[in-house]
mmCIF file of C-alpha atoms and ligand atoms in Angstrom:
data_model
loop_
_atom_site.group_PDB
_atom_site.id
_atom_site.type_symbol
_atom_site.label_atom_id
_atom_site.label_comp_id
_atom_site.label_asym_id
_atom_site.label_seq_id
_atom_site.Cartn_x
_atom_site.Cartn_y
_atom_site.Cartn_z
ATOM 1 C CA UNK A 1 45.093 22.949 -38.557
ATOM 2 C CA UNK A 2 48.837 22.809 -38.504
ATOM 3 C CA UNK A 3 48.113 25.678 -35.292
ATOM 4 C CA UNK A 4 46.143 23.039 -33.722
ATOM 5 C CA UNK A 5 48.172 20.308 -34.574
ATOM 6 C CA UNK A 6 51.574 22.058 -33.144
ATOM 7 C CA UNK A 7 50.055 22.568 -29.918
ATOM 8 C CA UNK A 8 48.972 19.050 -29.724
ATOM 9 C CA UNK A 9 51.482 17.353 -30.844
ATOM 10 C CA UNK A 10 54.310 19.442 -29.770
ATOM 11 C CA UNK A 11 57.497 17.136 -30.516
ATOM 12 C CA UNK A 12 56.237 15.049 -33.375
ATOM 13 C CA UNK A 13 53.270 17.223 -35.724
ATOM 14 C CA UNK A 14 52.976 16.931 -39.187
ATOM 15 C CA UNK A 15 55.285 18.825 -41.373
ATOM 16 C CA UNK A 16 53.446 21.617 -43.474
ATOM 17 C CA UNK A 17 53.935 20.002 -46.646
ATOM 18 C CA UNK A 18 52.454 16.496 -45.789
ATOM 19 C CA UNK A 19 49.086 18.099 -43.800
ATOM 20 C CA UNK A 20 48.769 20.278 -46.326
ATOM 21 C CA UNK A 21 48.602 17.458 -49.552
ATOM 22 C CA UNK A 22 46.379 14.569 -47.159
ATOM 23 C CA UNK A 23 43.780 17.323 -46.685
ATOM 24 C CA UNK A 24 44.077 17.971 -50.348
ATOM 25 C CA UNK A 25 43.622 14.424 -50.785
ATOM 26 C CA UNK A 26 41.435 13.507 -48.546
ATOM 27 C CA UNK A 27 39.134 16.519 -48.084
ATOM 28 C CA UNK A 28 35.815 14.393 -46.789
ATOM 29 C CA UNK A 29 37.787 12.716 -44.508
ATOM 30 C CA UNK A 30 39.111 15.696 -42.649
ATOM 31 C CA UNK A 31 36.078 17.031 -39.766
ATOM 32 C CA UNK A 32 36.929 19.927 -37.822
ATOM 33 C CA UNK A 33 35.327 22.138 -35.072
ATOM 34 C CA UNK A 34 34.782 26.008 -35.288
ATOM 35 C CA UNK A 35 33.305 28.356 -33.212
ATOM 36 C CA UNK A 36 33.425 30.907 -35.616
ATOM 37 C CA UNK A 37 36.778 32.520 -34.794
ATOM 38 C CA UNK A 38 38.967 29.749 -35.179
ATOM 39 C CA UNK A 39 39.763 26.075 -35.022
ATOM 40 C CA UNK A 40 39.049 24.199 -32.012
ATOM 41 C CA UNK A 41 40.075 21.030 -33.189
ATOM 42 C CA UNK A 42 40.055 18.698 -35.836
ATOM 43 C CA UNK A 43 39.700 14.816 -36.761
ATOM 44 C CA UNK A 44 41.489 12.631 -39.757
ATOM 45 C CA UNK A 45 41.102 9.637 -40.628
ATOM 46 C CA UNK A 46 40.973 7.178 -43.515
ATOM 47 C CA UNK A 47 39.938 4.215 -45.139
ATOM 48 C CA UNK A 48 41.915 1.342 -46.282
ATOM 49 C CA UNK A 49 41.385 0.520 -50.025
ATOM 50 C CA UNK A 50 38.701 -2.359 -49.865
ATOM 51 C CA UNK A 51 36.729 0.332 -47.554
ATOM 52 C CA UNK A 52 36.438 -2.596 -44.718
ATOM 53 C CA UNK A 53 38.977 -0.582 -43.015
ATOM 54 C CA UNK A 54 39.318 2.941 -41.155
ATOM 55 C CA UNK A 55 42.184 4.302 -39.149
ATOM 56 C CA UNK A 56 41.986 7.253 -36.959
ATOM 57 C CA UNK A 57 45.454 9.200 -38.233
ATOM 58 C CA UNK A 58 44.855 12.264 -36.155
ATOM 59 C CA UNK A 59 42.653 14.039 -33.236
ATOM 60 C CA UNK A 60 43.262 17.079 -31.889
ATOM 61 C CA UNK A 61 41.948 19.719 -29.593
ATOM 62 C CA UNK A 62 43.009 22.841 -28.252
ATOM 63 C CA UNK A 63 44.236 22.460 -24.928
ATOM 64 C CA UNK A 64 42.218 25.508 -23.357
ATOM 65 C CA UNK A 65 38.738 23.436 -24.964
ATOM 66 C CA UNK A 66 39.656 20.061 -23.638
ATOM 67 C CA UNK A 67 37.090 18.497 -21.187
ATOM 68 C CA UNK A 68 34.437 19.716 -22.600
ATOM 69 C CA UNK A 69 33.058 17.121 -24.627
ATOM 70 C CA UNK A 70 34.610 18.045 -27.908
ATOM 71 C CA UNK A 71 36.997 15.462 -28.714
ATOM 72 C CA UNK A 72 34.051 12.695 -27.691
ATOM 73 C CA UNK A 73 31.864 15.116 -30.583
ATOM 74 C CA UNK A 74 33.964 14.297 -33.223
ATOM 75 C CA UNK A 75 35.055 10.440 -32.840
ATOM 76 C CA UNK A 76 30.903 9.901 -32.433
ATOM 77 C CA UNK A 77 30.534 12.050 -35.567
ATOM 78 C CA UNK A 78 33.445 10.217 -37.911
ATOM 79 C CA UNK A 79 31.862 6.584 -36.409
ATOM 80 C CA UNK A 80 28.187 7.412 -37.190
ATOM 81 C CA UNK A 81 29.988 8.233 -40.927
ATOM 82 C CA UNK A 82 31.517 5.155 -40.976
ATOM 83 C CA UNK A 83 28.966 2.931 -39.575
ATOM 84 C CA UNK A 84 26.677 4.503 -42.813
ATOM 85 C CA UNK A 85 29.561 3.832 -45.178
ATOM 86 C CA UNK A 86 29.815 -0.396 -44.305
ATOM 87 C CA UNK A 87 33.680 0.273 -42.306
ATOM 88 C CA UNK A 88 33.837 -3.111 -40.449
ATOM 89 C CA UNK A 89 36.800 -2.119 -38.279
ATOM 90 C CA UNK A 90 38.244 1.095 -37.242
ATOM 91 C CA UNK A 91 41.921 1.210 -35.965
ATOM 92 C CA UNK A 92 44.359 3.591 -34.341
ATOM 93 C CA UNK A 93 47.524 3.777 -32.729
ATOM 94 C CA UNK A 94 48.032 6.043 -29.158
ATOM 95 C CA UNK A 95 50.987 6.632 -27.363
ATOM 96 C CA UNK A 96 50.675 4.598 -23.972
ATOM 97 C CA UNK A 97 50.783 7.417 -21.680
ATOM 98 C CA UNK A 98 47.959 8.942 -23.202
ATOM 99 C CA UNK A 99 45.801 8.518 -20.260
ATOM 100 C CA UNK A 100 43.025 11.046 -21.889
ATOM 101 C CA UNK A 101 42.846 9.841 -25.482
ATOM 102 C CA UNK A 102 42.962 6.053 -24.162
ATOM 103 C CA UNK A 103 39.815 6.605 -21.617
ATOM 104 C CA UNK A 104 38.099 8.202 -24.628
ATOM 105 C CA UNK A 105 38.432 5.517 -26.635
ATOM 106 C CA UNK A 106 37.468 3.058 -24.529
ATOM 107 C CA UNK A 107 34.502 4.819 -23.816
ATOM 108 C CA UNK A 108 33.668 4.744 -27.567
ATOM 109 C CA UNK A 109 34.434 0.842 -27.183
ATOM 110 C CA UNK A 110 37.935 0.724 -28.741
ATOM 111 C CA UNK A 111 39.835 -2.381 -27.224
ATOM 112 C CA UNK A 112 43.484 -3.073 -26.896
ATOM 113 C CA UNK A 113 43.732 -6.881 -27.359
ATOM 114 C CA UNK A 114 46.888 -6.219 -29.579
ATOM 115 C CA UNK A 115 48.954 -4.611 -26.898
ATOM 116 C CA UNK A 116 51.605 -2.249 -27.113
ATOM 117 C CA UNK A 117 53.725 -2.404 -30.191
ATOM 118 C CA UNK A 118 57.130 -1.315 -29.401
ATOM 119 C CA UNK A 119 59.145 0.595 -31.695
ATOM 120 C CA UNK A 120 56.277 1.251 -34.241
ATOM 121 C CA UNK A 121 57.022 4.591 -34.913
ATOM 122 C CA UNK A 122 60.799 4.236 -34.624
ATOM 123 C CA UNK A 123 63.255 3.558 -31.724
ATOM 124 C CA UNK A 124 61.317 4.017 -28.489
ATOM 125 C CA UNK A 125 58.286 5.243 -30.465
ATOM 126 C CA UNK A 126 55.936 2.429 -28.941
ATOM 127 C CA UNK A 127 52.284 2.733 -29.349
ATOM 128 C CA UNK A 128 48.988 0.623 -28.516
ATOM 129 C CA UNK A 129 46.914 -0.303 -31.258
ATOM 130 C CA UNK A 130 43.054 -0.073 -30.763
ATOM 131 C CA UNK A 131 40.699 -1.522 -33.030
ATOM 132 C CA UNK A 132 36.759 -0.890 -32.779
ATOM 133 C CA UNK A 133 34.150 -2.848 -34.741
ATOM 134 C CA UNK A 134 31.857 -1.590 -36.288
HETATM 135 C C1 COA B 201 42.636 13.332 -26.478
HETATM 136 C C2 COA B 201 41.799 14.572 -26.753
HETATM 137 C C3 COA B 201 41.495 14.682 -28.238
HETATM 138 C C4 COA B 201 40.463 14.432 -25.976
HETATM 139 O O1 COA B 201 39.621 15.520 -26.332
HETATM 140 P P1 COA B 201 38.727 16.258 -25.238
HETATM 141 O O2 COA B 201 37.819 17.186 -25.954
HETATM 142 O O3 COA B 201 39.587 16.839 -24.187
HETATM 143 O O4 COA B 201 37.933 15.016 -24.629
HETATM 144 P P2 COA B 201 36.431 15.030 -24.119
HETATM 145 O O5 COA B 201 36.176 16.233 -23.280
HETATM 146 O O6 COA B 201 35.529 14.815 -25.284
HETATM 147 O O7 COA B 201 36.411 13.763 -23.168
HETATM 148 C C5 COA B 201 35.947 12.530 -23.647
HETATM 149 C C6 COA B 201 36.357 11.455 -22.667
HETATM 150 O O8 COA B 201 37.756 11.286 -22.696
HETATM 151 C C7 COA B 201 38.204 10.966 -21.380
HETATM 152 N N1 COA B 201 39.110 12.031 -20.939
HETATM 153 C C8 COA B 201 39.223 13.281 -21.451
HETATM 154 N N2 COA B 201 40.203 13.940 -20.822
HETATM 155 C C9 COA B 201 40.692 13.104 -19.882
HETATM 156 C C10 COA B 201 41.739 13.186 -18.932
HETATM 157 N N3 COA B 201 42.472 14.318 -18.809
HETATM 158 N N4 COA B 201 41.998 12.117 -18.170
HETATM 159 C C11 COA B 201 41.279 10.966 -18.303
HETATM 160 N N5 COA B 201 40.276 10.828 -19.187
HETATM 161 C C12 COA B 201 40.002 11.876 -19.968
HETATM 162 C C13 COA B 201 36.966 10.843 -20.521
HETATM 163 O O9 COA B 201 36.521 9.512 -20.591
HETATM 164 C C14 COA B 201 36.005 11.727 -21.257
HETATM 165 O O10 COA B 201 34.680 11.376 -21.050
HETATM 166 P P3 COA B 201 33.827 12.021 -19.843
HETATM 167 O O11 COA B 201 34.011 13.507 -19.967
HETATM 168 O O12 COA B 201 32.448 11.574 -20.124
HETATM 169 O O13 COA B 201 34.426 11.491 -18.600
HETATM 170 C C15 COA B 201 42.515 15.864 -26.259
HETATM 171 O O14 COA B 201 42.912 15.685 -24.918
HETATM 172 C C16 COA B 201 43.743 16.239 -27.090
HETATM 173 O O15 COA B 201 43.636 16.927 -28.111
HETATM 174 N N6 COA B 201 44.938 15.783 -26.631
HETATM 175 C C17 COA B 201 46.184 16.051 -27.351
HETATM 176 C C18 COA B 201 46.253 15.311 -28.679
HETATM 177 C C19 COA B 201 46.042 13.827 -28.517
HETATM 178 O O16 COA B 201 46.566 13.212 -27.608
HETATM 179 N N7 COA B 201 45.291 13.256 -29.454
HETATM 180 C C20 COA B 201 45.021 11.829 -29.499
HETATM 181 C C21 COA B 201 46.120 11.135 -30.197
HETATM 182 S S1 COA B 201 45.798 9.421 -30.400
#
């Protein structure tokens, strides 16, 4: 995973040490895709504490496996989850030049009504909020 999440994420993945303890913690909330030989991508996400709530922390595929449907497989796969568990809302953040992961969402019916929030991550580290409900 941290593989997968390097080459996704190239500037900004997750340390070692915090991937490692959130999968620890939050083992059934952690889908991934093999083929076998390795990793072709993974999904993260979790709920807030009333369980009304989920946020999309991570997606991730390969880059030689993108295009091919995958990254679509796993968002259907966490919502039909969700959907069984009651979630009323799930939310993410994207970075706004994310042309891919932003068409993929909307697909899935995420909507932007909140805009971009600028400096959410940190100086210059704007991102748009989707929400979905469920
Ligand atoms: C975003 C990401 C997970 C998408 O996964 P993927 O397996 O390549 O996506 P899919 O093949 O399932 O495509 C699903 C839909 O996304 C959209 N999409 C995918 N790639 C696209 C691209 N390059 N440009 C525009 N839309 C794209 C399309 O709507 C596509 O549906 P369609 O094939 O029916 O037209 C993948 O590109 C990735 O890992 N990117 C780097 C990490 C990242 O940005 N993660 C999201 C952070 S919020």
């Amino acid at each position: 995973m941290l593989r997968v999440d390097k080459d996704a994420f190239p500037e900004d993945p997750y340390p070692p040490f915090i991937l490692r303890q959130l999968i620890e913690i939050h083992v059934d909330r952690t889908l991934v895709l093999d083929d076998g030989e390795g990793l072709l991508g993974y999904v993260f996400f979790v709920n807030t504490s009333d369980g009304y709530v989920s946020w999309i922390m991570s997606l991730a595929i390969i880059p030689h496996q993108r295009g091919h449907g995958l990254g679509r497989r796993l968002m259907v796969e966490v919502l039909r989850r969700l959907r069984t568990e009651g979630v009323r809302q799930v939310r993410l953040t994207v970075e706004p030049a994310n042309t891919a992961a932003i068409t993929l969402y909307r697909t899935l019916g995420f909507s932007s009504e909140d805009g971009v929030a600028k400096d959410y991550f940190g100086p210059g580290e704007h991102r748009l909020l989707m929400t979905l409900a469920l």
